[in-house]
């Protein structure tokens, strides 16, 4: 197992830090937006694959009428998912399924943890059925994230990774942002793509701010303005494979 994967697992094995990240107002607002999207996706007798699922907040929606495959590299997180769903420990860069076998593939906040996003997206494109859909949510580079991510790298050099971890909580030192080049290369032809962003304002992701609602409140205001709609800190893609 590579060092990068080991580092990811070490990060996400810290259950208290993960739970704290998931409970932040910023994360809850994001999850609410994702849930609104999911509520519009009605599926029956379909195969749904969630990559890097962590503790899936969406499996419950689909599990009764579909086959839900929850996958992650961190076994301790996988085990916290509903045992009624298939739970598989896999690296999202190598997807061990047949071509054209999945109807809906979900990537929530995982691509920026992968050393080779192209490999994973190419695998998703391979296993997706014609007419199937991929949903992606990632930190958006062309936003305030630009400053936070470079700032974090600078601080890691200055005071060391462990000290930055104490300030930030759940994050892995090598995580970055969506690789748009890889995305464009994989979905160049034969796909219908929708893109949108949310949460134009973001407090620095320090634990100190963990209960502050300010970023959500300000984002709700800024998100109404057309310019901010393009530069939200979270980007979504919906990709549909043409039949
Ligand atoms: C920020 S968490 C997101 C969890 C969940 N998708 C959500 O949005 O609530 C990132 C997840 O990616 C997983 N991960 C990191 N590297 C991975 C890899 N190479 N293959 C599969 N999962 C990976 C981590 O274990 C973790 O569960």
Tab-separated table of C-alpha atoms and ligand atoms in Angstrom:
chain	number	residue	atom	x	y	z
A	1	UNK	CA	0.000	0.000	0.000
A	2	UNK	CA	1.379	3.426	-1.000
A	3	UNK	CA	2.247	6.106	1.566
A	4	UNK	CA	-0.464	8.415	0.255
A	5	UNK	CA	-3.166	5.793	0.827
A	6	UNK	CA	-1.787	5.057	4.313
A	7	UNK	CA	-1.909	8.772	5.141
A	8	UNK	CA	-5.537	8.995	3.930
A	9	UNK	CA	-6.557	6.016	6.063
A	10	UNK	CA	-4.753	7.474	9.114
A	11	UNK	CA	-6.652	10.744	8.623
A	12	UNK	CA	-10.078	9.156	8.252
A	13	UNK	CA	-9.552	6.560	10.996
A	14	UNK	CA	-9.783	9.459	13.464
A	15	UNK	CA	-13.511	9.112	14.129
A	16	UNK	CA	-13.773	12.127	16.462
A	17	UNK	CA	-12.138	14.472	13.916
A	18	UNK	CA	-14.346	13.089	11.103
A	19	UNK	CA	-17.524	13.532	13.145
A	20	UNK	CA	-16.497	17.067	14.080
A	21	UNK	CA	-15.943	17.951	10.397
A	22	UNK	CA	-19.307	16.512	9.412
A	23	UNK	CA	-21.101	18.459	12.163
A	24	UNK	CA	-19.842	21.923	11.146
A	25	UNK	CA	-22.558	24.335	9.917
A	26	UNK	CA	-20.686	24.739	6.616
A	27	UNK	CA	-20.713	20.953	6.047
A	28	UNK	CA	-24.364	20.623	7.088
A	29	UNK	CA	-25.385	23.320	4.597
A	30	UNK	CA	-23.451	21.511	1.894
A	31	UNK	CA	-25.034	18.173	2.809
A	32	UNK	CA	-28.492	19.732	2.694
A	33	UNK	CA	-27.814	20.894	-0.883
A	34	UNK	CA	-26.639	17.403	-1.830
A	35	UNK	CA	-29.695	15.870	-0.221
A	36	UNK	CA	-31.968	18.202	-2.225
A	37	UNK	CA	-30.253	16.977	-5.389
A	38	UNK	CA	-30.543	13.310	-4.371
A	39	UNK	CA	-34.232	13.722	-3.587
A	40	UNK	CA	-34.795	14.484	-7.285
A	41	UNK	CA	-33.025	11.298	-8.480
A	42	UNK	CA	-35.670	8.572	-8.496
A	43	UNK	CA	-34.275	5.108	-9.182
A	44	UNK	CA	-35.596	1.546	-9.105
A	45	UNK	CA	-33.792	-1.754	-9.787
A	46	UNK	CA	-30.603	0.202	-10.411
A	47	UNK	CA	-26.995	-0.277	-9.372
A	48	UNK	CA	-25.715	2.674	-7.342
A	49	UNK	CA	-22.022	2.968	-6.591
A	50	UNK	CA	-20.719	5.444	-4.009
A	51	UNK	CA	-16.935	5.908	-4.091
A	52	UNK	CA	-15.162	7.142	-0.936
A	53	UNK	CA	-18.543	7.039	0.802
A	54	UNK	CA	-17.250	7.737	4.346
A	55	UNK	CA	-20.494	7.377	6.273
A	56	UNK	CA	-23.010	7.611	3.444
A	57	UNK	CA	-25.854	10.026	4.101
A	58	UNK	CA	-27.705	9.002	0.935
A	59	UNK	CA	-27.740	5.207	0.858
A	60	UNK	CA	-30.957	5.163	2.896
A	61	UNK	CA	-32.802	6.808	0.004
A	62	UNK	CA	-32.040	4.066	-2.491
A	63	UNK	CA	-31.320	0.879	-0.561
A	64	UNK	CA	-34.839	-0.604	-0.546
A	65	UNK	CA	-35.432	-0.486	-4.320
A	66	UNK	CA	-31.888	-0.742	-5.684
A	67	UNK	CA	-28.539	-2.406	-5.216
A	68	UNK	CA	-26.345	0.056	-3.304
A	69	UNK	CA	-22.569	-0.507	-3.283
A	70	UNK	CA	-20.806	1.577	-0.646
A	71	UNK	CA	-17.040	1.727	-1.080
A	72	UNK	CA	-14.158	3.403	0.725
A	73	UNK	CA	-10.479	2.815	1.448
A	74	UNK	CA	-10.992	3.442	5.208
A	75	UNK	CA	-12.483	0.275	6.704
A	76	UNK	CA	-13.373	1.880	10.057
A	77	UNK	CA	-15.654	4.345	8.209
A	78	UNK	CA	-17.141	1.677	5.938
A	79	UNK	CA	-18.149	-0.323	8.998
A	80	UNK	CA	-20.234	2.590	10.262
A	81	UNK	CA	-22.559	2.244	7.230
A	82	UNK	CA	-25.840	0.387	7.004
A	83	UNK	CA	-25.088	-3.392	6.844
A	84	UNK	CA	-28.075	-3.790	4.515
A	85	UNK	CA	-25.912	-2.216	1.769
A	86	UNK	CA	-22.922	-3.973	0.192
A	87	UNK	CA	-19.791	-2.464	1.763
A	88	UNK	CA	-16.517	-2.883	-0.115
A	89	UNK	CA	-13.028	-1.696	0.803
A	90	UNK	CA	-11.622	-0.503	-2.535
A	91	UNK	CA	-9.314	2.178	-3.845
A	92	UNK	CA	-11.441	4.470	-6.025
A	93	UNK	CA	-8.638	4.573	-8.595
A	94	UNK	CA	-9.233	0.911	-9.512
A	95	UNK	CA	-12.924	0.024	-9.727
A	96	UNK	CA	-13.358	-3.765	-9.871
A	97	UNK	CA	-16.621	-3.896	-11.829
A	98	UNK	CA	-17.616	-4.830	-15.364
A	99	UNK	CA	-18.021	-2.168	-18.063
A	100	UNK	CA	-21.532	-0.667	-18.284
A	101	UNK	CA	-22.610	-2.098	-14.927
A	102	UNK	CA	-23.630	0.962	-12.840
A	103	UNK	CA	-26.566	3.356	-13.219
A	104	UNK	CA	-25.515	6.044	-10.762
A	105	UNK	CA	-22.021	6.808	-9.453
A	106	UNK	CA	-21.553	9.181	-6.521
A	107	UNK	CA	-18.347	11.048	-5.675
A	108	UNK	CA	-18.732	13.360	-2.666
A	109	UNK	CA	-15.586	15.134	-1.519
A	110	UNK	CA	-13.309	12.279	-2.522
A	111	UNK	CA	-11.624	13.113	-5.842
A	112	UNK	CA	-9.376	15.706	-4.224
A	113	UNK	CA	-8.000	12.941	-1.990
A	114	UNK	CA	-6.811	10.823	-4.925
A	115	UNK	CA	-3.282	10.976	-6.364
A	116	UNK	CA	-4.664	10.082	-9.809
A	117	UNK	CA	-8.101	11.602	-10.370
A	118	UNK	CA	-7.926	10.778	-14.080
A	119	UNK	CA	-7.608	7.040	-13.303
A	120	UNK	CA	-10.674	7.103	-11.081
A	121	UNK	CA	-12.826	9.165	-13.463
A	122	UNK	CA	-11.824	6.943	-16.394
A	123	UNK	CA	-12.879	3.909	-14.328
A	124	UNK	CA	-16.208	5.567	-13.519
A	125	UNK	CA	-16.765	6.321	-17.215
A	126	UNK	CA	-15.975	2.691	-18.026
A	127	UNK	CA	-18.384	1.125	-15.522
A	128	UNK	CA	-21.216	3.626	-16.149
A	129	UNK	CA	-24.123	2.326	-18.244
A	130	UNK	CA	-25.285	4.350	-21.258
A	131	UNK	CA	-27.977	6.674	-19.898
A	132	UNK	CA	-26.338	6.450	-16.448
A	133	UNK	CA	-25.336	9.407	-14.310
A	134	UNK	CA	-22.316	10.506	-12.256
A	135	UNK	CA	-22.661	13.114	-9.503
A	136	UNK	CA	-19.551	14.918	-8.258
A	137	UNK	CA	-19.071	17.379	-5.381
A	138	UNK	CA	-15.618	18.831	-4.755
A	139	UNK	CA	-13.834	21.893	-3.370
A	140	UNK	CA	-13.693	24.477	-6.157
A	141	UNK	CA	-10.285	25.947	-6.894
A	142	UNK	CA	-11.457	29.194	-8.492
A	143	UNK	CA	-12.914	30.512	-5.238
A	144	UNK	CA	-11.721	31.504	-1.755
A	145	UNK	CA	-10.299	27.966	-1.609
A	146	UNK	CA	-7.445	29.186	-3.760
A	147	UNK	CA	-6.129	31.200	-0.798
A	148	UNK	CA	-6.996	28.635	1.875
A	149	UNK	CA	-5.302	25.725	0.137
A	150	UNK	CA	-2.107	27.632	-0.645
A	151	UNK	CA	-2.186	29.163	2.851
A	152	UNK	CA	-2.460	25.702	4.375
A	153	UNK	CA	0.522	24.445	2.351
A	154	UNK	CA	2.540	27.438	3.539
A	155	UNK	CA	1.603	26.809	7.200
A	156	UNK	CA	2.415	23.102	6.884
A	157	UNK	CA	5.937	24.090	5.813
A	158	UNK	CA	6.178	26.725	8.528
A	159	UNK	CA	4.891	24.869	11.614
A	160	UNK	CA	4.635	21.227	10.433
A	161	UNK	CA	1.735	18.986	9.422
A	162	UNK	CA	0.852	17.798	12.935
A	163	UNK	CA	0.460	21.360	14.258
A	164	UNK	CA	-1.737	22.332	11.297
A	165	UNK	CA	-3.820	19.195	11.931
A	166	UNK	CA	-4.380	20.339	15.507
A	167	UNK	CA	-5.724	23.659	14.183
A	168	UNK	CA	-7.813	22.280	11.335
A	169	UNK	CA	-8.961	18.826	12.442
A	170	UNK	CA	-9.881	16.294	9.752
A	171	UNK	CA	-7.806	16.777	6.609
A	172	UNK	CA	-5.039	14.914	4.854
A	173	UNK	CA	-1.810	16.785	4.045
A	174	UNK	CA	-1.839	15.963	0.325
A	175	UNK	CA	-5.481	16.659	-0.427
A	176	UNK	CA	-5.949	19.198	-3.191
A	177	UNK	CA	-8.809	20.238	-5.480
A	178	UNK	CA	-10.727	18.863	-8.421
A	179	UNK	CA	-8.444	18.162	-11.371
A	180	UNK	CA	-10.485	19.884	-14.067
A	181	UNK	CA	-8.091	18.806	-16.816
A	182	UNK	CA	-8.629	15.158	-15.927
A	183	UNK	CA	-12.382	15.750	-15.795
A	184	UNK	CA	-12.419	17.381	-19.252
A	185	UNK	CA	-10.213	14.670	-20.734
A	186	UNK	CA	-12.434	11.820	-19.531
A	187	UNK	CA	-15.774	13.442	-20.368
A	188	UNK	CA	-14.679	15.027	-23.647
A	189	UNK	CA	-17.274	13.371	-25.887
A	190	UNK	CA	-20.545	11.503	-25.485
A	191	UNK	CA	-21.680	13.060	-22.182
A	192	UNK	CA	-24.130	15.778	-21.138
A	193	UNK	CA	-22.628	17.870	-18.350
A	194	UNK	CA	-24.139	20.336	-15.886
A	195	UNK	CA	-21.971	22.389	-13.530
A	196	UNK	CA	-22.866	24.686	-10.621
A	197	UNK	CA	-21.285	26.061	-7.454
A	198	UNK	CA	-22.490	27.055	-3.967
A	199	UNK	CA	-21.115	28.598	-0.763
A	200	UNK	CA	-19.331	31.655	-2.059
A	201	UNK	CA	-18.027	32.624	1.384
A	202	UNK	CA	-15.971	30.390	3.637
A	203	UNK	CA	-14.314	30.984	6.982
A	204	UNK	CA	-10.788	29.545	7.191
A	205	UNK	CA	-11.388	25.876	8.044
A	206	UNK	CA	-9.909	26.170	11.559
A	207	UNK	CA	-11.452	24.330	14.503
A	208	UNK	CA	-11.753	27.716	16.200
A	209	UNK	CA	-14.585	28.570	13.773
A	210	UNK	CA	-16.202	25.148	13.880
A	211	UNK	CA	-19.521	26.267	15.353
A	212	UNK	CA	-19.735	29.602	13.578
A	213	UNK	CA	-22.602	29.984	11.180
A	214	UNK	CA	-21.179	33.118	9.574
A	215	UNK	CA	-19.961	31.461	6.371
A	216	UNK	CA	-23.372	29.919	5.733
A	217	UNK	CA	-25.219	33.153	6.479
A	218	UNK	CA	-22.975	35.251	4.220
A	219	UNK	CA	-22.991	32.628	1.466
A	220	UNK	CA	-26.769	32.629	1.382
A	221	UNK	CA	-26.581	36.365	0.631
A	222	UNK	CA	-23.680	36.245	-1.874
A	223	UNK	CA	-24.982	33.137	-3.659
A	224	UNK	CA	-27.881	35.237	-4.963
A	225	UNK	CA	-25.521	37.436	-6.975
A	226	UNK	CA	-24.682	36.060	-10.459
A	227	UNK	CA	-20.905	36.608	-10.155
A	228	UNK	CA	-20.697	34.627	-6.890
A	229	UNK	CA	-22.712	31.786	-8.401
A	230	UNK	CA	-19.644	31.002	-10.531
A	231	UNK	CA	-17.065	31.091	-7.738
A	232	UNK	CA	-18.624	29.175	-4.852
A	233	UNK	CA	-16.183	27.136	-2.779
A	234	UNK	CA	-18.013	23.902	-3.624
A	235	UNK	CA	-18.454	22.761	-7.195
A	236	UNK	CA	-20.950	20.181	-8.440
A	237	UNK	CA	-21.002	18.262	-11.704
A	238	UNK	CA	-23.722	16.057	-13.064
A	239	UNK	CA	-22.552	13.913	-15.961
A	240	UNK	CA	-24.963	11.792	-18.043
A	241	UNK	CA	-23.594	9.226	-20.516
A	242	UNK	CA	-25.463	9.519	-23.817
A	243	UNK	CA	-27.185	6.358	-25.033
B	1	LIG	C1	-13.860	14.104	2.972
B	1	LIG	S1	-14.253	12.407	3.128
B	1	LIG	C2	-15.831	12.363	2.301
B	1	LIG	C3	-16.720	11.266	2.815
B	1	LIG	C4	-18.119	11.223	2.196
B	1	LIG	N1	-18.057	10.968	0.773
B	1	LIG	C5	-18.878	12.493	2.461
B	1	LIG	O1	-18.927	13.383	1.588
B	1	LIG	O2	-19.437	12.633	3.561
B	1	LIG	C6	-13.178	11.627	1.938
B	1	LIG	C7	-13.345	10.113	1.863
B	1	LIG	O3	-12.506	9.610	0.815
B	1	LIG	C8	-11.954	8.375	1.244
B	1	LIG	N2	-10.765	8.086	0.423
B	1	LIG	C9	-9.573	8.716	0.417
B	1	LIG	N3	-8.745	8.151	-0.482
B	1	LIG	C10	-9.438	7.137	-1.072
B	1	LIG	C11	-9.129	6.183	-2.097
B	1	LIG	N4	-7.941	6.150	-2.697
B	1	LIG	N5	-10.112	5.312	-2.460
B	1	LIG	C12	-11.325	5.320	-1.856
B	1	LIG	N6	-11.660	6.193	-0.880
B	1	LIG	C13	-10.732	7.101	-0.497
B	1	LIG	C14	-11.675	8.595	2.711
B	1	LIG	O4	-11.518	7.388	3.416
B	1	LIG	C15	-12.927	9.381	3.133
B	1	LIG	O5	-13.975	8.527	3.516
